[in-house]
């Protein structure tokens, strides 16, 4: 039988020391680049033969077993590769962490087919995990269009599965810098209000009564109070859509620049109008997670982008706050 172009055949022989293991677990170790989920799917599709016969995932391998694995070519990505500059903050053989700029959509969706992070990834990397679908190569989590900062991208299926599991178990630590309107009290706290779709404005999320939304947990500390604004260090324990924006808007403290949730288009301090900030003041500044393929804790940081640093300096000057004290406070919390 002629195999499809790009199909790869792997053959392994079971040693005496490996006898007795389940077939799926044995192959997970033997083919480290594939996830257990992927291997189980190959077995179910009869793309794995033990001594020329199909077998079940629970089959116990024996010394001398000859195992043949048919690996189909990866699905063709339905993306147009685009040479969009990428800022790569961390990279190894299993994953990379990129710093997404504000204004960039993470992957194609309604009305958006180009200029996304996914288009850029498709151009620079030939091999990325397709677990999330052809339009989301390697993408494990997301950021809003006007939020900048760190995103983790999986290069292979094993890394994608392990990272996704960490996100679902809430083991990934995600810290943001946010500037909100108004003084936040107490200076350190937690917000636990459930979040759900707005009943009227379907593009918005909103705080919902208990039992009518999904649980959401936001932890925060005030880094600096600048006039009638609060610069925050925020950790989200859940990953609800618009979580930080919704939680602080519900407190009457919307994120600067977030007109959808109540912030004015331009910031005024007394009679002075600051230059327009054409984005949210929200930045994914730090992420910590367990490496998906080895025993190592990864912590990656991204300082505030230049446009946010400039806006802070302008705000501090307008409010009579020394800029160097704000800079020190931001650095201390990174």
mmCIF file with all atom_site columns, C-alpha atoms in Angstrom, residues 264-277 311 314-315 317-319:
data_model
loop_
_atom_site.group_PDB
_atom_site.id
_atom_site.type_symbol
_atom_site.label_atom_id
_atom_site.label_alt_id
_atom_site.label_comp_id
_atom_site.label_asym_id
_atom_site.label_entity_id
_atom_site.label_seq_id
_atom_site.pdbx_PDB_ins_code
_atom_site.Cartn_x
_atom_site.Cartn_y
_atom_site.Cartn_z
_atom_site.occupancy
_atom_site.B_iso_or_equiv
_atom_site.pdbx_formal_charge
_atom_site.auth_seq_id
_atom_site.auth_comp_id
_atom_site.auth_asym_id
_atom_site.auth_atom_id
_atom_site.pdbx_PDB_model_num
ATOM 1  C CA . UNK A 1 264 ? -12.444 58.052 29.025 1.00 0.00 ? 264 UNK A CA 1
ATOM 2  C CA . UNK A 1 265 ? -10.696 58.215 25.679 1.00 0.00 ? 265 UNK A CA 1
ATOM 3  C CA . UNK A 1 266 ? -8.155  60.733 26.973 1.00 0.00 ? 266 UNK A CA 1
ATOM 4  C CA . UNK A 1 267 ? -6.701  61.295 30.430 1.00 0.00 ? 267 UNK A CA 1
ATOM 5  C CA . UNK A 1 268 ? -7.015  64.720 32.049 1.00 0.00 ? 268 UNK A CA 1
ATOM 6  C CA . UNK A 1 269 ? -5.055  65.909 35.072 1.00 0.00 ? 269 UNK A CA 1
ATOM 7  C CA . UNK A 1 270 ? -6.479  69.217 36.234 1.00 0.00 ? 270 UNK A CA 1
ATOM 8  C CA . UNK A 1 271 ? -6.600  71.370 33.108 1.00 0.00 ? 271 UNK A CA 1
ATOM 9  C CA . UNK A 1 272 ? -3.946  69.337 31.334 1.00 0.00 ? 272 UNK A CA 1
ATOM 10 C CA . UNK A 1 273 ? -4.867  66.685 28.754 1.00 0.00 ? 273 UNK A CA 1
ATOM 11 C CA . UNK A 1 274 ? -2.231  63.995 28.340 1.00 0.00 ? 274 UNK A CA 1
ATOM 12 C CA . UNK A 1 275 ? -1.284  62.685 24.879 1.00 0.00 ? 275 UNK A CA 1
ATOM 13 C CA . UNK A 1 276 ? -3.673  59.982 23.686 1.00 0.00 ? 276 UNK A CA 1
ATOM 14 C CA . UNK A 1 277 ? -2.739  56.435 24.722 1.00 0.00 ? 277 UNK A CA 1
ATOM 15 C CA . UNK A 1 311 ? 2.809   57.720 29.464 1.00 0.00 ? 311 UNK A CA 1
ATOM 16 C CA . UNK A 1 314 ? 3.938   62.249 31.496 1.00 0.00 ? 314 UNK A CA 1
ATOM 17 C CA . UNK A 1 315 ? 1.354   61.343 34.127 1.00 0.00 ? 315 UNK A CA 1
ATOM 18 C CA . UNK A 1 317 ? 5.037   65.008 35.740 1.00 0.00 ? 317 UNK A CA 1
ATOM 19 C CA . UNK A 1 318 ? 1.450   66.274 35.456 1.00 0.00 ? 318 UNK A CA 1
ATOM 20 C CA . UNK A 1 319 ? 0.699   65.056 38.995 1.00 0.00 ? 319 UNK A CA 1
#
